[in-house]
XYZ file of C-alpha atoms in Angstrom:
777
model
C 20.928 -83.404 -103.117
C 20.443 -85.726 -100.398
C 23.625 -88.193 -99.342
C 22.350 -91.515 -100.592
C 23.935 -93.016 -97.919
C 21.314 -91.868 -95.336
C 17.809 -91.910 -97.036
C 15.448 -93.742 -95.324
C 17.776 -94.130 -92.320
C 16.180 -94.108 -88.549
C 19.034 -92.539 -86.262
C 19.732 -93.325 -82.757
C 17.819 -90.561 -80.064
C 19.324 -89.521 -77.513
C 17.563 -87.212 -74.460
C 14.165 -88.662 -75.671
C 14.861 -89.717 -79.550
C 14.034 -93.300 -80.376
C 17.458 -95.175 -80.778
C 17.342 -97.754 -84.239
C 18.081 -100.698 -83.813
C 21.492 -101.711 -85.434
C 22.834 -97.555 -85.560
C 25.685 -96.825 -83.241
C 25.212 -95.920 -80.269
C 27.280 -92.579 -78.961
C 28.226 -91.563 -75.943
C 28.704 -87.864 -75.057
C 32.560 -86.893 -74.544
C 33.051 -86.881 -70.844
C 35.045 -83.352 -71.414
C 31.720 -82.307 -72.873
C 28.635 -83.746 -71.925
C 25.418 -83.356 -74.292
C 28.073 -82.299 -77.049
C 26.666 -81.527 -80.591
C 28.420 -82.612 -83.832
C 28.168 -80.111 -87.271
C 28.064 -80.347 -90.691
C 29.280 -78.003 -92.659
C 27.445 -77.349 -96.159
C 30.459 -76.047 -98.525
C 30.251 -74.699 -101.902
C 30.820 -77.417 -105.323
C 31.605 -74.549 -107.120
C 35.350 -73.373 -107.509
C 33.498 -69.038 -108.088
C 29.840 -68.625 -107.844
C 27.650 -66.302 -106.546
C 25.094 -66.902 -103.606
C 21.709 -66.279 -104.176
C 19.376 -67.485 -101.371
C 20.754 -70.177 -98.533
C 17.081 -71.934 -97.135
C 17.677 -73.909 -94.398
C 14.066 -74.734 -93.308
C 14.357 -78.592 -93.859
C 17.731 -78.917 -92.678
C 16.200 -77.954 -89.505
C 13.409 -80.481 -89.592
C 15.620 -83.658 -89.893
C 15.553 -85.102 -86.486
C 18.667 -84.299 -83.976
C 18.998 -80.734 -85.247
C 19.610 -78.472 -82.816
C 21.180 -75.642 -84.680
C 21.470 -74.036 -88.443
C 23.098 -71.242 -89.347
C 23.917 -69.118 -92.545
C 26.035 -66.675 -93.751
C 23.145 -64.214 -93.203
C 23.266 -64.884 -89.483
C 26.154 -64.188 -88.997
C 28.417 -61.805 -91.642
C 31.355 -60.764 -90.276
C 34.820 -60.903 -91.730
C 38.517 -62.158 -90.203
C 41.741 -62.479 -91.453
C 45.038 -61.906 -89.469
C 46.302 -59.402 -91.382
C 43.708 -59.327 -94.434
C 40.053 -59.526 -93.101
C 38.918 -61.107 -96.355
C 36.713 -64.094 -94.867
C 33.720 -64.118 -93.599
C 32.227 -66.647 -91.191
C 29.724 -68.431 -94.147
C 30.056 -66.411 -97.721
C 27.810 -63.889 -98.017
C 27.841 -62.912 -101.102
C 29.559 -65.801 -102.820
C 31.691 -68.434 -103.129
C 35.514 -69.037 -104.145
C 36.730 -72.560 -104.069
C 35.130 -75.872 -103.751
C 34.459 -75.949 -99.972
C 34.015 -72.690 -99.106
C 31.239 -72.754 -96.134
C 28.105 -72.013 -96.749
C 26.103 -72.774 -93.961
C 26.160 -75.426 -91.379
C 24.076 -77.930 -88.978
C 24.332 -78.933 -85.365
C 22.576 -82.437 -84.452
C 22.665 -84.363 -81.707
C 24.476 -87.556 -83.833
C 26.798 -87.101 -86.982
C 24.950 -88.625 -89.316
C 21.599 -86.781 -87.811
C 24.320 -84.045 -89.051
C 25.082 -84.911 -92.530
C 21.719 -85.639 -93.362
C 20.667 -82.353 -92.409
C 23.674 -81.146 -94.387
C 22.509 -82.628 -97.652
C 18.942 -80.833 -96.731
C 20.351 -77.388 -96.313
C 19.102 -75.742 -100.261
C 21.887 -73.383 -102.122
C 20.835 -71.219 -105.280
C 24.065 -70.779 -107.289
C 24.972 -68.421 -109.971
C 28.471 -70.152 -111.588
C 30.933 -67.234 -111.761
C 34.179 -67.611 -114.121
C 37.115 -68.825 -112.193
C 40.909 -68.759 -111.943
C 43.340 -71.395 -110.541
C 47.362 -70.035 -111.694
C 48.004 -66.940 -110.388
C 49.710 -65.474 -114.411
C 45.699 -65.451 -115.253
C 44.395 -63.543 -112.022
C 46.711 -60.720 -112.778
C 46.348 -60.681 -116.362
C 44.173 -57.569 -117.572
C 40.700 -58.472 -117.165
C 40.471 -61.014 -115.064
C 36.969 -62.331 -112.729
C 37.661 -60.381 -109.156
C 37.588 -63.084 -106.308
C 36.839 -60.228 -104.422
C 35.575 -57.079 -105.558
C 35.027 -55.780 -102.311
C 39.133 -55.367 -101.538
C 39.665 -52.050 -101.518
C 36.816 -51.830 -98.873
C 38.269 -54.709 -96.070
C 40.315 -53.585 -92.436
C 43.906 -54.158 -93.485
C 47.497 -53.928 -91.509
C 49.148 -50.606 -92.580
C 52.059 -52.971 -93.862
C 49.716 -55.533 -95.971
C 48.656 -53.815 -99.219
C 46.425 -54.916 -101.288
C 44.764 -53.242 -104.833
C 41.609 -53.091 -104.821
C 40.532 -53.061 -108.646
C 42.964 -56.375 -108.799
C 43.231 -59.866 -107.820
C 46.962 -58.673 -105.507
C 46.766 -59.632 -101.856
C 49.963 -58.187 -101.274
C 52.860 -56.687 -103.581
C 56.239 -55.591 -101.378
C 59.455 -54.272 -103.539
C 62.742 -54.928 -102.860
C 64.235 -51.717 -104.163
C 68.457 -51.777 -103.626
C 71.310 -50.523 -105.276
C 70.945 -49.331 -109.180
C 69.716 -52.697 -110.759
C 69.131 -51.321 -114.104
C 72.857 -50.062 -114.717
C 74.724 -52.756 -112.765
C 72.990 -55.101 -114.958
C 73.866 -53.551 -117.824
C 77.684 -53.225 -116.565
C 77.766 -57.550 -116.555
C 79.288 -59.685 -118.677
C 77.004 -62.653 -117.923
C 73.324 -62.378 -117.462
C 70.697 -65.485 -116.957
C 67.235 -65.814 -116.624
C 65.787 -68.438 -115.596
C 61.964 -69.187 -114.283
C 60.947 -72.115 -111.248
C 57.804 -73.041 -110.492
C 56.180 -74.619 -106.904
C 52.605 -76.088 -106.333
C 50.282 -75.931 -103.367
C 51.219 -78.696 -100.912
C 48.772 -79.793 -97.950
C 50.223 -79.809 -94.404
C 48.823 -83.102 -94.362
C 48.889 -83.254 -90.051
C 48.044 -86.360 -88.357
C 45.405 -85.020 -86.100
C 42.769 -83.010 -88.645
C 41.331 -79.698 -87.378
C 38.882 -79.930 -84.832
C 36.987 -76.973 -82.552
C 34.541 -77.261 -79.654
C 32.588 -74.276 -78.709
C 29.945 -73.182 -76.407
C 28.178 -69.948 -75.265
C 27.087 -70.328 -71.642
C 24.217 -68.442 -70.422
C 26.529 -65.922 -68.764
C 27.691 -64.648 -72.763
C 30.782 -66.347 -72.808
C 32.627 -68.292 -75.072
C 34.357 -71.354 -74.415
C 36.833 -72.912 -76.804
C 38.527 -75.858 -76.893
C 40.670 -76.123 -79.831
C 43.134 -78.432 -82.040
C 46.124 -74.539 -82.820
C 49.052 -73.008 -82.327
C 48.121 -69.872 -80.822
C 45.952 -69.373 -78.595
C 46.003 -65.910 -78.112
C 45.647 -64.887 -81.056
C 42.526 -67.517 -82.216
C 40.814 -65.269 -79.207
C 41.479 -62.333 -80.795
C 40.501 -62.729 -84.087
C 37.059 -64.149 -82.336
C 36.744 -61.209 -80.735
C 37.126 -59.250 -83.923
C 34.957 -60.905 -85.631
C 32.202 -61.655 -83.210
C 32.070 -58.091 -81.499
C 32.972 -59.299 -78.491
C 34.761 -58.462 -75.066
C 38.524 -60.405 -74.794
C 37.396 -60.719 -71.307
C 34.473 -62.969 -72.237
C 36.090 -65.540 -74.308
C 38.370 -67.724 -73.252
C 40.385 -70.065 -75.442
C 41.387 -73.750 -73.961
C 44.691 -75.559 -76.822
C 45.075 -79.463 -75.560
C 47.925 -81.603 -76.903
C 47.782 -80.787 -81.154
C 47.988 -83.392 -83.144
C 50.505 -81.711 -85.425
C 50.520 -78.131 -87.145
C 53.152 -77.084 -89.436
C 51.959 -73.559 -89.642
C 48.334 -75.059 -90.549
C 46.726 -74.503 -87.492
C 48.332 -71.389 -86.872
C 45.337 -68.650 -87.570
C 41.733 -69.325 -87.405
C 40.180 -72.468 -89.181
C 36.928 -73.570 -87.735
C 36.755 -71.513 -84.436
C 34.348 -69.391 -86.471
C 32.028 -71.881 -87.419
C 31.985 -73.531 -84.013
C 31.122 -70.365 -81.997
C 28.817 -69.459 -84.396
C 26.620 -72.625 -84.430
C 27.443 -72.720 -80.136
C 25.841 -68.942 -80.192
C 22.469 -70.841 -81.636
C 22.620 -74.656 -79.776
C 21.312 -73.266 -76.770
C 23.457 -73.444 -73.888
C 25.537 -76.982 -75.191
C 28.837 -77.484 -77.153
C 29.195 -77.873 -80.956
C 31.772 -79.717 -82.321
C 33.642 -79.060 -85.794
C 35.529 -81.507 -87.356
C 36.780 -81.826 -90.916
C 37.419 -85.879 -92.002
C 40.012 -86.311 -94.004
C 39.490 -85.220 -97.540
C 38.128 -81.492 -96.083
C 41.478 -81.612 -94.395
C 43.045 -81.351 -97.944
C 40.542 -79.463 -99.536
C 38.335 -76.976 -96.892
C 41.379 -75.842 -94.237
C 45.001 -74.129 -95.766
C 47.399 -75.376 -97.917
C 50.923 -74.167 -98.704
C 51.058 -71.160 -101.338
C 52.077 -71.983 -105.153
C 54.769 -69.684 -106.435
C 56.229 -69.025 -109.840
C 59.139 -67.129 -109.427
C 61.092 -65.788 -112.292
C 64.863 -64.944 -111.045
C 67.570 -62.648 -113.042
C 71.424 -63.018 -111.999
C 73.481 -60.997 -113.303
C 77.233 -61.323 -113.058
C 81.116 -59.841 -113.027
C 84.044 -61.279 -114.481
C 84.929 -62.115 -110.373
C 81.782 -64.550 -110.070
C 80.533 -62.046 -107.886
C 76.220 -61.666 -108.783
C 75.818 -57.714 -108.974
C 72.804 -57.591 -110.280
C 69.621 -59.235 -109.071
C 66.065 -59.135 -109.877
C 63.444 -61.636 -108.152
C 60.136 -61.642 -109.217
C 57.561 -63.667 -107.553
C 53.995 -64.776 -107.915
C 51.994 -65.846 -105.236
C 48.946 -68.347 -105.654
C 46.815 -67.407 -102.722
C 44.524 -69.109 -102.993
C 40.643 -67.539 -102.524
C 41.213 -66.030 -99.029
C 44.467 -64.272 -98.153
C 44.112 -63.191 -94.252
C 47.220 -65.267 -93.590
C 49.094 -65.593 -96.707
C 49.670 -62.351 -97.192
C 52.496 -62.055 -94.773
C 54.345 -65.103 -96.430
C 54.278 -63.049 -99.464
C 55.986 -60.116 -97.335
C 58.221 -61.927 -95.572
C 59.021 -63.637 -98.965
C 59.614 -59.927 -100.472
C 61.986 -58.977 -98.009
C 64.311 -62.115 -97.590
C 64.330 -62.452 -101.407
C 67.914 -62.466 -101.843
C 68.102 -65.904 -99.415
C 71.259 -66.237 -97.807
C 73.425 -64.087 -100.177
C 74.659 -60.203 -100.710
C 73.105 -58.905 -103.719
C 74.364 -54.748 -103.683
C 71.767 -53.723 -106.858
C 68.646 -55.763 -106.610
C 64.793 -55.114 -107.751
C 62.249 -57.791 -106.132
C 58.480 -58.076 -106.338
C 56.484 -60.447 -103.930
C 52.764 -60.215 -105.391
C 49.701 -62.263 -104.143
C 47.104 -63.467 -105.545
C 43.462 -64.424 -105.448
C 42.523 -67.686 -107.454
C 39.800 -69.812 -107.336
C 41.528 -72.566 -105.500
C 42.203 -73.537 -101.507
C 43.184 -71.068 -99.049
C 46.944 -70.374 -98.918
C 48.575 -69.423 -95.604
C 51.776 -70.788 -93.503
C 53.434 -73.533 -93.403
C 56.767 -74.844 -91.775
C 59.141 -72.187 -93.477
C 56.210 -69.919 -93.983
C 57.533 -69.289 -98.462
C 61.097 -69.578 -97.205
C 61.298 -73.106 -99.201
C 59.676 -72.196 -101.817
C 62.214 -68.860 -102.819
C 64.907 -71.277 -101.981
C 63.834 -73.873 -104.897
C 64.321 -70.915 -106.616
C 67.124 -68.689 -105.791
C 69.289 -72.022 -104.557
C 68.811 -73.525 -108.370
C 69.313 -70.077 -109.995
C 73.242 -69.974 -107.863
C 73.769 -73.145 -108.738
C 72.722 -72.978 -112.708
C 74.927 -69.481 -113.032
C 78.104 -70.908 -111.380
C 78.033 -73.879 -114.285
C 77.605 -71.308 -116.476
C 80.311 -68.847 -115.371
C 82.505 -71.846 -114.675
C 82.602 -71.908 -111.367
C 82.298 -74.256 -108.734
C 79.116 -74.001 -107.086
C 79.830 -74.864 -103.507
C 82.750 -71.891 -104.143
C 80.783 -69.083 -105.962
C 78.479 -69.111 -102.772
C 81.294 -68.527 -100.570
C 81.750 -65.690 -102.723
C 78.425 -63.824 -102.159
C 77.396 -65.925 -99.174
C 76.697 -62.966 -96.597
C 78.178 -62.361 -93.390
C 79.198 -59.810 -89.930
C 79.321 -56.393 -92.010
C 77.701 -57.643 -95.548
C 73.838 -56.286 -96.192
C 70.476 -57.353 -96.710
C 68.612 -56.667 -99.560
C 66.711 -54.423 -97.615
C 70.058 -52.992 -96.218
C 70.595 -54.669 -93.094
C 74.419 -54.596 -91.759
C 74.129 -57.782 -90.306
C 76.438 -57.529 -86.743
C 79.273 -60.629 -85.643
C 76.631 -62.601 -83.737
C 73.754 -62.497 -87.055
C 75.287 -66.463 -88.153
C 77.636 -68.192 -90.268
C 76.739 -69.218 -93.664
C 80.128 -69.128 -94.709
C 80.089 -71.917 -92.111
C 77.907 -73.609 -92.737
C 78.697 -74.686 -96.338
C 82.297 -75.405 -95.221
C 81.103 -77.451 -92.871
C 78.438 -79.537 -95.262
C 81.409 -80.124 -97.675
C 83.742 -80.834 -95.701
C 81.381 -84.072 -94.391
C 79.789 -84.856 -98.066
C 82.999 -83.694 -99.987
C 81.287 -82.049 -102.608
C 83.515 -80.105 -104.279
C 86.178 -81.655 -106.708
C 85.208 -85.543 -106.603
C 84.952 -87.646 -109.669
C 81.063 -89.492 -109.821
C 80.335 -92.718 -110.485
C 77.535 -92.218 -114.078
C 74.007 -91.306 -112.393
C 75.054 -90.395 -108.958
C 75.424 -86.893 -107.850
C 76.034 -84.153 -105.392
C 74.423 -81.450 -104.359
C 74.310 -77.950 -101.803
C 71.747 -74.600 -101.011
C 71.590 -72.603 -98.539
C 69.078 -71.075 -96.312
C 67.747 -67.950 -94.289
C 64.760 -67.197 -92.532
C 63.922 -64.230 -90.303
C 60.833 -64.854 -88.075
C 57.847 -63.375 -89.714
C 56.283 -61.045 -87.257
C 54.784 -58.115 -86.071
C 56.776 -56.273 -84.024
C 55.606 -56.309 -80.822
C 55.016 -60.045 -81.051
C 55.856 -61.001 -76.872
C 55.348 -63.930 -74.939
C 55.636 -63.960 -71.339
C 55.999 -66.566 -68.699
C 55.295 -67.271 -64.836
C 57.797 -69.330 -63.208
C 56.126 -70.398 -59.208
C 57.504 -73.004 -57.045
C 55.175 -75.247 -55.165
C 55.397 -75.931 -51.855
C 58.888 -78.945 -51.688
C 60.651 -76.568 -54.322
C 59.658 -77.871 -57.403
C 59.603 -75.173 -60.082
C 56.315 -74.474 -62.192
C 57.099 -72.648 -65.406
C 53.808 -71.762 -67.216
C 54.418 -71.162 -70.880
C 51.389 -70.756 -73.531
C 53.812 -71.234 -76.662
C 52.682 -74.851 -78.072
C 54.465 -77.704 -77.734
C 54.030 -79.837 -80.956
C 56.939 -82.215 -81.335
C 59.411 -79.279 -81.714
C 60.734 -79.768 -77.947
C 59.536 -76.159 -76.392
C 58.656 -77.562 -73.034
C 62.394 -79.281 -72.863
C 64.605 -76.362 -73.722
C 61.850 -73.843 -71.162
C 62.563 -76.851 -68.359
C 66.196 -76.638 -69.423
C 66.466 -72.991 -69.000
C 64.706 -72.423 -65.616
C 66.451 -75.465 -64.540
C 70.198 -73.968 -66.034
C 69.241 -69.901 -64.258
C 67.884 -71.337 -61.099
C 70.923 -73.843 -60.498
C 68.319 -76.693 -60.121
C 68.085 -80.498 -61.104
C 66.035 -81.343 -63.971
C 63.688 -83.182 -62.176
C 62.973 -79.966 -59.969
C 61.048 -78.256 -62.579
C 57.855 -78.366 -64.077
C 56.835 -77.323 -67.565
C 53.072 -76.677 -67.661
C 51.544 -76.171 -71.526
C 48.268 -76.627 -72.865
C 47.579 -73.332 -72.588
C 44.446 -71.489 -71.626
C 43.584 -67.710 -72.561
C 41.981 -67.549 -68.935
C 44.457 -69.262 -66.924
C 47.951 -69.013 -68.764
C 50.511 -65.717 -69.602
C 49.742 -64.272 -72.834
C 51.672 -65.455 -76.315
C 51.616 -64.763 -79.542
C 51.823 -67.423 -81.582
C 53.677 -70.498 -81.645
C 54.516 -69.860 -85.104
C 58.415 -68.258 -86.427
C 60.578 -70.370 -84.608
C 60.507 -68.276 -82.068
C 59.336 -69.893 -78.866
C 63.504 -70.761 -78.443
C 64.326 -67.439 -78.912
C 61.770 -65.608 -77.203
C 59.374 -67.674 -74.280
C 63.478 -68.542 -73.439
C 63.852 -64.933 -72.942
C 61.219 -64.238 -70.898
C 62.465 -67.136 -68.763
C 64.869 -66.050 -68.425
C 64.350 -62.864 -67.388
C 61.245 -64.568 -64.823
C 64.321 -66.108 -63.259
C 66.346 -63.670 -62.626
C 63.749 -62.336 -60.436
C 63.174 -65.526 -59.014
C 66.961 -65.766 -57.689
C 66.717 -62.237 -56.741
C 63.953 -62.970 -54.243
C 65.607 -66.322 -52.506
C 68.646 -64.146 -52.548
C 67.179 -61.129 -50.489
C 65.172 -63.502 -48.299
C 68.200 -65.610 -47.285
C 70.783 -62.499 -46.672
C 67.837 -61.821 -44.242
C 67.572 -65.139 -42.843
C 71.257 -65.607 -42.389
C 71.915 -61.683 -41.663
C 74.854 -61.489 -44.467
C 75.209 -59.372 -47.673
C 73.319 -60.609 -50.596
C 76.448 -60.262 -52.765
C 78.538 -63.156 -50.701
C 75.236 -65.502 -51.367
C 74.634 -67.981 -54.290
C 72.318 -70.323 -55.513
C 73.010 -74.508 -55.797
C 71.411 -77.435 -55.831
C 68.044 -76.745 -54.304
C 70.224 -74.236 -51.398
C 71.214 -70.963 -51.032
C 74.528 -71.197 -50.125
C 76.511 -69.096 -48.016
C 80.098 -69.791 -48.264
C 82.531 -67.237 -45.759
C 80.475 -69.070 -42.666
C 79.645 -72.321 -44.789
C 76.036 -72.112 -43.740
C 72.780 -72.837 -46.542
C 69.276 -72.610 -46.509
C 67.493 -75.114 -48.423
C 65.169 -73.900 -51.438
C 62.082 -76.017 -49.549
C 62.997 -73.571 -46.216
C 62.708 -70.536 -48.558
C 59.919 -71.065 -51.796
C 57.076 -69.983 -49.318
C 58.540 -67.573 -47.129
C 61.048 -67.480 -44.887
C 59.826 -68.138 -41.208
C 62.311 -67.249 -37.698
C 62.688 -69.419 -35.354
C 60.553 -67.296 -33.283
C 58.168 -67.243 -35.648
C 57.711 -64.203 -37.004
C 58.007 -64.427 -40.907
C 59.592 -62.899 -43.943
C 58.429 -62.626 -48.274
C 55.692 -65.331 -49.335
C 55.794 -67.411 -51.944
C 58.313 -66.785 -54.362
C 56.468 -66.024 -58.479
C 57.586 -64.114 -61.306
C 55.938 -62.884 -63.977
C 58.023 -61.482 -67.296
C 58.118 -61.673 -70.943
C 59.654 -60.917 -74.596
C 59.238 -58.397 -76.841
C 61.340 -57.405 -79.979
C 63.945 -54.666 -79.985
C 64.710 -52.184 -82.247
C 62.471 -52.913 -84.515
C 61.643 -50.731 -87.762
C 59.180 -51.241 -90.490
C 60.343 -51.054 -93.963
C 60.248 -48.135 -96.645
C 57.037 -48.598 -97.884
C 58.553 -47.904 -101.493
C 61.946 -49.685 -101.424
C 61.946 -51.852 -98.217
C 65.116 -50.500 -96.897
C 65.708 -50.749 -93.140
C 68.386 -50.479 -90.510
C 66.278 -53.638 -88.660
C 63.519 -55.161 -90.324
C 63.109 -58.911 -88.450
C 64.867 -59.455 -84.737
C 67.204 -62.136 -86.446
C 68.759 -64.349 -89.107
C 69.163 -67.719 -88.986
C 71.056 -69.588 -91.671
C 72.323 -73.115 -92.708
C 73.612 -75.458 -95.613
C 72.253 -79.112 -96.682
C 74.037 -80.965 -99.703
C 72.295 -83.918 -100.727
C 73.978 -86.901 -102.263
C 71.510 -88.636 -105.506
C 71.462 -92.061 -107.433
C 69.053 -92.053 -110.412
C 67.998 -94.241 -112.100
C 68.220 -93.851 -115.731
C 65.528 -97.207 -117.453
C 62.452 -95.668 -114.642
C 63.463 -92.161 -113.434
C 63.999 -93.014 -110.069
C 65.390 -90.624 -107.580
C 66.816 -92.286 -105.190
C 68.125 -89.405 -101.395
C 71.400 -91.839 -99.850
C 72.701 -89.091 -97.753
C 71.692 -85.376 -96.319
C 74.339 -83.792 -94.341
C 72.746 -80.366 -92.798
C 74.494 -77.816 -90.996
C 72.658 -74.852 -89.320
C 74.044 -71.986 -87.241
C 72.155 -72.264 -84.005
C 73.764 -69.939 -81.636
C 73.873 -72.147 -79.013
C 73.404 -75.519 -78.420
C 70.730 -75.734 -75.738
C 69.684 -79.096 -76.352
C 71.753 -81.574 -79.285
C 69.146 -84.109 -79.237
C 66.028 -81.460 -80.055
C 68.362 -80.415 -82.791
C 68.959 -83.188 -84.542
C 65.138 -84.093 -83.847
C 64.333 -80.995 -85.820
C 66.769 -81.821 -88.430
C 65.672 -85.478 -89.491
C 61.354 -84.152 -89.129
C 62.440 -81.325 -91.496
C 64.846 -82.946 -94.146
C 61.941 -85.631 -94.317
C 58.935 -83.660 -95.060
C 60.879 -81.374 -97.422
C 61.865 -84.635 -99.321
C 58.432 -85.419 -99.502
C 57.480 -80.924 -101.364
C 60.548 -82.262 -103.327
C 59.896 -85.573 -104.949
C 56.020 -86.340 -104.023
C 53.547 -83.646 -102.815
C 51.722 -81.843 -104.957
C 47.730 -80.975 -104.448
C 45.792 -81.154 -107.908
C 43.223 -79.798 -108.729
C 40.347 -80.392 -111.569
C 40.136 -76.943 -113.672
C 37.114 -77.884 -115.405
C 34.824 -79.060 -111.961
C 38.149 -76.741 -109.604
C 37.806 -80.110 -107.159
C 40.483 -81.342 -105.144
C 41.718 -84.775 -107.326
C 43.625 -86.283 -104.814
C 42.060 -85.602 -101.324
C 43.324 -88.385 -99.623
C 46.499 -90.838 -98.477
C 46.241 -93.490 -101.175
C 46.727 -90.472 -103.875
C 48.610 -87.656 -102.368
C 51.466 -89.434 -101.082
C 53.553 -88.486 -98.631
C 57.640 -90.078 -97.378
C 57.292 -93.591 -95.267
C 59.788 -95.125 -94.164
C 60.668 -96.574 -97.491
C 61.336 -93.130 -98.839
C 63.745 -92.422 -96.218
C 67.682 -91.302 -96.840
C 70.358 -94.027 -95.749
C 71.876 -91.228 -93.959
C 70.826 -88.312 -91.968
C 73.822 -86.363 -90.334
C 73.357 -82.832 -88.081
C 75.987 -80.565 -87.333
C 75.774 -76.962 -86.092
C 77.987 -73.873 -85.729
C 77.240 -71.585 -82.796
C 77.874 -68.248 -83.501
C 76.091 -66.265 -80.496
C 72.628 -64.880 -81.052
C 73.488 -61.124 -79.120
C 70.022 -61.052 -77.426
C 69.140 -65.097 -77.724
C 69.308 -66.543 -74.138
C 72.353 -67.985 -73.682
C 72.693 -67.088 -77.381
C 70.697 -69.376 -78.820
C 68.007 -68.975 -81.849
C 65.326 -71.269 -83.357
C 65.812 -73.483 -85.986
C 62.641 -75.305 -86.416
C 61.353 -74.367 -90.206
C 64.719 -74.398 -91.406
C 65.541 -77.667 -91.661
C 62.918 -77.754 -94.567
C 64.008 -75.351 -96.653
C 67.359 -75.763 -98.374
C 66.205 -80.124 -99.524
C 64.087 -79.616 -102.621
C 66.955 -77.302 -103.744
C 69.679 -79.612 -102.981
C 67.806 -81.726 -104.250
C 67.646 -80.552 -107.197
C 70.890 -79.655 -107.500
C 72.098 -83.179 -107.036
C 70.514 -84.793 -110.114
C 71.878 -81.979 -112.220
C 75.091 -83.285 -110.697
C 74.302 -86.821 -111.395
C 73.104 -87.027 -114.993
C 73.245 -83.209 -116.037
C 68.752 -82.639 -115.794
C 67.517 -79.527 -114.401
C 63.582 -80.047 -113.155
C 62.148 -76.088 -112.096
C 58.964 -76.925 -111.038
C 58.150 -79.223 -107.904
C 57.588 -81.959 -107.327
C 60.585 -83.376 -108.878
C 59.387 -86.893 -110.277
C 60.525 -90.200 -111.666
C 57.895 -89.733 -114.953
C 59.615 -85.564 -115.374
C 62.934 -87.307 -114.331
C 62.549 -90.105 -117.134
C 61.537 -87.226 -119.633
C 64.221 -85.139 -119.784
C 66.416 -88.200 -119.923
C 64.997 -89.867 -122.953
C 64.935 -85.659 -124.345
C 68.362 -86.260 -123.495
C 69.108 -89.462 -125.251
C 70.344 -90.758 -121.753
C 67.016 -93.029 -121.178
C 65.543 -95.995 -122.513
C 63.775 -95.058 -125.699
C 60.271 -93.763 -125.245
């Protein structure tokens, strides 16, 4: 149907098109001269066959330069499971699924042309929750699931809606449960939520006459974007260039591939002109990616000493219409299903299910906030049921050196100390043994996360000097606020004894010019890029000392780097770095060495695949980062309004590289966690499949009015054995326990348990009324 805003409206002409009085005037971006603007035709149906797509009327709109549909580019893409095409070919699977796209001189012309694309659909039954998706006889979202290309460690089940299933089997769960005097089963639910980055997704692509594709995009992983585009369009990596400018927020939503294939497809038909594809705020909510939903059912068996002997976790993930990235969330949740605890006998299942909801994907925490919402409430409830203080119960059961995870990995002395994090939070918040005022409460939750990445995920860097001995550090990790460039400068300055002002970190990677980096995800940059920088710095130091030794005629072993000089203390001589970084020239004119530069990389060492039937492995992940958060809350019994008054967080960071960044990540993670805990939820109209709150007027995120009055950040330092200077990352971890800690504090305040996010005032008031603690209904 034609958009009524544009009926009978002329459009300003560019390059010969007529201008219309009163119409907005557009100037091409200086960086992308003659840029075309795209509009995407999206499915109005949650599930339907695509019978025909006709572009003729769209191409007739003045100013339109290209129009494409699924038949033009019937290619599959996906980082782990290639289950999505550039445009829908046989069927659409959610409201917002791309069906076609047009590119025109101005946005209005593109919008008018998109409204004239004619699509014939045959509606199909839709499913919206994971339980319905795995029920016998459920409509198949992907009838061809068994034919898709997939990595070896993801296990889709053809003929079903299961896009991945990871099993954890440790010990003898059934026998252990039978022997337990106490056993408890409860279910918890988490809805889909949106990332809500400040900057919506945007990509610009150009296909030049030589056959090269150049893409500028807001993304977390330029090299992965390049790799996936090459696989999708059957291109050489040498013919695709991806450039990432400053990124205005990601939180996992820009980790994989999003709008880039659409931009490239249009660019291939646009005669060498750049094409921009950008979603508006409403489309950001439903047409990009979201956090997956979860239904978690847990059974816990406890012995008479308060030790958990049997633990069953059944995680059912609502992956939405496509699982290309989200299937790895399912996997990560599976091998981390026991959280920060030692469970000797485990039966775990993490199952990803296709539905006709928006596409589930990575989100800060990568599934950990969702499973901790369940597990940390479960631990709290079990503690209360068996009459043990929740802090003591956690300390009796938490992981630590010499203890084994659910995958059988025995933690070493450098693995991190959840017990110390728990004790530090309790010491600050005084959770144990304190009487509370009525309707005030305190709660705690633990957190753990490992980097969910392939065993060969690597990072590389280049270090080089300018003529004045300024050190330039080239990295390809994306700094979108977490502080990568600051940390990178700190590592380089420390390793080479340089003042920080003499270090420049060059971000904004370009795959043609920058060193390779797998992705900026998994809280891995401090660890991975940091290690690469230290290795490169060691090479730079070797070159400088070797050159200085020859210049001064002394042994290398007698030389030291000190604040922009190479110093020989026995003779009290020194050479400034400016005399060395471009090669040393002797008084007679002959020169040794040359421009000092080094490249280095880091790849995880010793990682071993999980057993496909039990998920047991001596080292399935590179590292574990532990933490805990405590919160203090107040409940208004007349309204159900819940206020978070104070938050205390502690994480084992291995080694503090920059205290300010730890505090910043903690504050940001707490606030984002508070939002998902208390207000965020993507609401779907199950009659139409449309998102009901695709706007910031209706989808609430925290504002300054919602912030806790006090947030305190502490840290424990148990050096990571393979960490740069012992450090490990915590960028995602600060979000993970917040929601569960709030739920536990709510129970402490008034005895009610909310098991389905978000914890809204309406839910709290209803629960209070049911217990006779609130105003009458």
